Every structure is written in structure tokens, then in C-alpha cells.
Amino acid sequence: MRISYKNLKRYKEIAHVLIKYGFSVIVEKLNIEEVAYKIPITNPSEEIKNMSTATKIRCVIEELGPTYIKFGQLLSTRKDLFDQDIIDELSKLRDSVEPFDTDIAKAIFKNETGLDIDDIFKEFNDIPIGSASIGQVYEGKLKNNEDVIVKIQRPNIKETMMMDFDILLILSEKFDRVFKESVVDPKEIL
């Protein structure tokens, strides 16, 4: 199955992250359009080499972003599929996701509403009170002194998630052909 040209850049990003964390064998096995052979295989850093496999898996998922984090959160409930160390690491995806810059959040707010934060809020806490795979949550006080919670979606979330889901579907079919004896049906999980 061919990956569409519009997803090629994202596929390369995914391959780079997998290689960075020492999963080059997966990139080679799931090679699409021979992209894997155009990406130099490098050795992981000492810090990454010292991580457990479970930690590496979680780091890959976090670095790949919202779609993969949601998928990892789902997989964290599948004790029938994974060892406890992987379940423990994937469970961290439900509790702590790396926040994105508040200046980016403010720019998204302005783009969506046409207004600056200062136009609406008397007070706006620049430190998010929560960061999740889809968005980030802030505390604010409107000009009328009403306390509010503001959730701002991550940048380009919809486009990224649609592209990633297309890629995951393609990879799940490829996975099925490469790992025929696997008890996991990735397409069914998706």
C-alpha cells in the first residue's frame, strides 16, 4: 500500500523518532515507499541506550504527539497484551503530557477568537494547570471578575491527527503482513 505524498514528511518524522530511540528494525520492517532506506540509521545517545524498552516506547509516543498519545493511553489499559513495565510507562501518558509554549497557546486563542488575551481577561495565568494530548488548560479571570477555565487545543491538532490516523491505518496493514504470527491485530485496535 502506498503512503500519500502529503503524508510523506510526517512518515519521515515518525521514522526519525523511531530510529532515535533505537527502533530502526521497526522502520526497516514497515518500510513504505522505501523511505526507511533514505534515512540514515544512527546509534541512540547514551541517555537513550540506558532507558528501559518501556521508557523508550513511552518517549516515542510522547514525541510523536497527540494521536499517538491517545493510542498509547488506550494501550495502557490492555494488560492482556503487554508486560506490566510497559503498562506502567504507558499509564504515564494519562497523567503527564509535555506542555506546549504559552505564547503559542495565546496565538492560537487570538487566531480562533480574533482577540488578544488581554482584551478578555483581567488575569490570565501563563502557567497551564493541565496539559493533555489534545490541549492545555489555563486559569483566568474575566474583566467582570468571573473565574474561568480556558482549554486551548494544541497547534494544528486536527490536521496532524487526521494525517497520523491515515498513516497508522497504512502501518497496521503493513504490520499485519510482516508480523503474521502476532496475536495482536493492529487494524482492529485502531
Coordinates of C-alpha atoms in Angstrom, one line a residue:
M1 CA 0.0 0.0 0.0
R2 CA 1.3 3.4 -0.9
I3 CA 1.5 6.3 1.5
S4 CA 0.2 9.6 0.0
Y5 CA 2.7 12.3 -0.8
K6 CA 1.1 14.7 1.6
N7 CA 1.9 12.3 4.5
L8 CA 5.5 11.6 3.3
K9 CA 7.0 14.3 5.5
R10 CA 5.2 13.0 8.6
Y11 CA 6.2 9.4 7.8
K12 CA 9.8 10.6 7.7
E13 CA 9.3 12.3 11.1
I14 CA 7.9 9.1 12.6
A15 CA 10.8 7.1 11.1
H16 CA 13.3 9.5 12.6
V17 CA 11.8 9.3 16.1
L18 CA 11.7 5.5 16.0
I19 CA 15.4 5.4 14.9
K20 CA 16.3 8.0 17.5
Y21 CA 15.0 5.6 20.2
G22 CA 16.7 2.5 18.8
F23 CA 13.7 1.1 16.9
S24 CA 15.3 1.1 13.5
V25 CA 14.3 -2.5 12.9
I26 CA 10.7 -1.5 13.0
V27 CA 11.3 1.2 10.5
E28 CA 13.1 -1.3 8.2
K29 CA 10.3 -3.9 8.6
L30 CA 7.5 -1.5 8.0
N31 CA 9.3 0.3 5.2
I32 CA 6.8 2.2 2.9
E33 CA 7.9 3.5 -0.4
E34 CA 11.5 2.7 0.6
V35 CA 11.6 5.8 2.7
A36 CA 13.4 4.0 5.5
Y37 CA 16.4 3.4 3.3
K38 CA 16.8 7.1 2.6
I39 CA 17.0 7.9 6.3
P40 CA 20.5 7.5 7.9
I41 CA 20.4 5.0 10.7
T42 CA 22.2 6.4 13.8
N43 CA 23.0 5.0 17.1
P44 CA 20.9 6.2 20.0
S45 CA 22.5 8.6 22.5
E46 CA 23.9 7.1 25.8
E47 CA 20.9 8.5 27.7
I48 CA 18.5 6.7 25.4
K49 CA 20.6 3.5 25.5
N50 CA 20.3 3.5 29.3
M51 CA 16.5 3.7 29.1
S52 CA 14.3 0.6 29.5
T53 CA 12.4 -0.5 26.4
A54 CA 9.2 0.5 28.1
T55 CA 10.5 4.0 28.7
K56 CA 11.7 4.3 25.1
I57 CA 8.2 3.3 23.9
R58 CA 6.6 6.0 26.0
C59 CA 9.1 8.6 24.8
V60 CA 8.5 7.7 21.2
I61 CA 4.8 8.1 21.7
E62 CA 5.1 11.4 23.5
E63 CA 7.4 12.8 20.8
L64 CA 5.1 11.7 18.0
G65 CA 2.3 13.8 19.6
P66 CA -1.5 13.7 20.3
T67 CA -2.7 10.9 18.0
Y68 CA 0.0 8.5 19.3
I69 CA -0.5 9.7 22.9
K70 CA -4.2 8.8 22.6
F71 CA -3.3 5.5 21.1
G72 CA -0.8 4.9 24.0
Q73 CA -3.4 5.8 26.6
L74 CA -5.7 3.2 25.1
L75 CA -3.0 0.6 25.0
S76 CA -2.2 1.3 28.7
T77 CA -5.4 -0.4 29.6
R78 CA -4.5 -3.6 27.7
K79 CA -2.9 -5.7 30.4
D80 CA -3.7 -8.7 28.2
L81 CA -1.3 -7.6 25.5
F82 CA 1.7 -6.0 27.4
D83 CA 4.0 -6.7 30.3
Q84 CA 3.5 -4.6 33.4
D85 CA 6.5 -2.4 32.8
I86 CA 5.1 -1.3 29.5
I87 CA 1.6 -0.8 31.0
D88 CA 3.2 1.3 33.8
E89 CA 5.1 3.6 31.3
L90 CA 2.0 3.9 29.0
S91 CA -0.1 4.8 32.0
K92 CA 2.1 7.9 32.5
L93 CA 0.6 9.2 29.2
R94 CA -2.7 9.6 31.0
D95 CA -1.2 11.8 33.7
S96 CA 1.5 13.9 32.3
V97 CA 1.9 15.2 28.8
E98 CA 4.6 17.7 27.9
P99 CA 3.1 21.2 27.8
F100 CA 3.4 23.5 24.7
D101 CA 4.6 27.1 25.0
T102 CA 2.0 29.5 26.4
D103 CA 2.9 32.1 23.7
I104 CA 1.7 29.5 21.1
A105 CA -1.5 29.0 23.2
K106 CA -2.1 32.7 23.2
A107 CA -1.5 32.9 19.4
I108 CA -4.0 30.1 18.9
F109 CA -6.5 31.9 21.1
K110 CA -6.1 35.1 19.1
N111 CA -6.4 33.2 15.8
E112 CA -9.6 31.5 16.9
T113 CA -11.3 34.4 18.6
G114 CA -9.7 37.4 16.9
L115 CA -9.0 38.9 20.3
D116 CA -5.9 39.2 22.5
I117 CA -5.9 37.5 25.9
D118 CA -5.6 41.0 27.4
D119 CA -8.8 42.1 25.7
I120 CA -10.9 39.4 27.5
F121 CA -9.1 38.6 30.7
K122 CA -8.3 40.8 33.8
E123 CA -5.9 38.0 34.8
F124 CA -4.6 35.0 32.9
N125 CA -2.2 32.5 34.5
D126 CA 0.6 31.8 31.9
I127 CA 1.3 28.5 33.7
P128 CA -1.0 25.8 32.5
I129 CA -2.9 23.9 35.2
G130 CA -3.1 20.9 32.9
S131 CA -1.6 19.6 29.7
A132 CA -3.1 16.8 27.8
S133 CA -2.7 15.2 24.4
I134 CA -5.3 17.4 22.8
G135 CA -5.0 20.7 24.6
Q136 CA -3.8 22.7 27.5
V137 CA -5.8 24.2 30.4
Y138 CA -5.4 27.6 31.9
E139 CA -7.0 29.6 34.7
G140 CA -8.2 33.1 34.0
K141 CA -10.4 35.9 35.4
L142 CA -12.6 37.7 33.0
K143 CA -12.9 41.5 33.1
N144 CA -16.2 41.1 35.1
N145 CA -14.2 39.2 37.8
E146 CA -15.7 35.8 36.9
D147 CA -13.2 33.0 37.3
V148 CA -12.9 30.7 34.3
I149 CA -11.0 27.8 32.9
V150 CA -9.7 28.0 29.3
K151 CA -8.8 25.0 27.2
I152 CA -6.7 25.7 24.2
Q153 CA -6.2 22.9 21.6
R154 CA -2.6 22.1 20.6
P155 CA -1.4 23.7 17.3
N156 CA -2.6 22.0 14.1
I157 CA -4.2 19.2 16.1
K158 CA -7.0 18.3 13.7
E159 CA -4.7 18.1 10.6
T160 CA -2.0 16.2 12.5
M161 CA -4.4 13.7 13.9
M162 CA -6.1 13.0 10.6
M163 CA -2.7 12.6 8.9
D164 CA -1.4 10.3 11.7
F165 CA -4.6 8.2 11.6
D166 CA -4.1 7.6 7.9
I167 CA -0.5 6.6 8.5
L168 CA -1.5 4.3 11.4
L169 CA -4.0 2.6 9.1
I170 CA -1.4 2.0 6.4
L171 CA 1.2 0.8 9.0
S172 CA -1.4 -1.5 10.6
E173 CA -1.9 -3.3 7.3
K174 CA 1.9 -3.5 6.7
F175 CA 2.3 -4.7 10.3
D176 CA -0.2 -7.5 9.7
R177 CA 1.7 -8.7 6.7
V178 CA 5.2 -8.5 8.3
F179 CA 4.2 -10.0 11.7
K180 CA 1.8 -12.7 10.6
E181 CA 2.1 -14.8 13.7
S182 CA 1.3 -11.9 16.0
V183 CA -1.7 -12.3 18.4
V184 CA -2.4 -8.5 18.1
D185 CA -4.5 -7.2 15.2
P186 CA -3.4 -3.6 15.0
K187 CA -6.1 -2.6 12.5
E188 CA -8.7 -4.0 14.9
I189 CA -7.2 -2.0 17.7
L190 CA -7.3 1.2 15.6

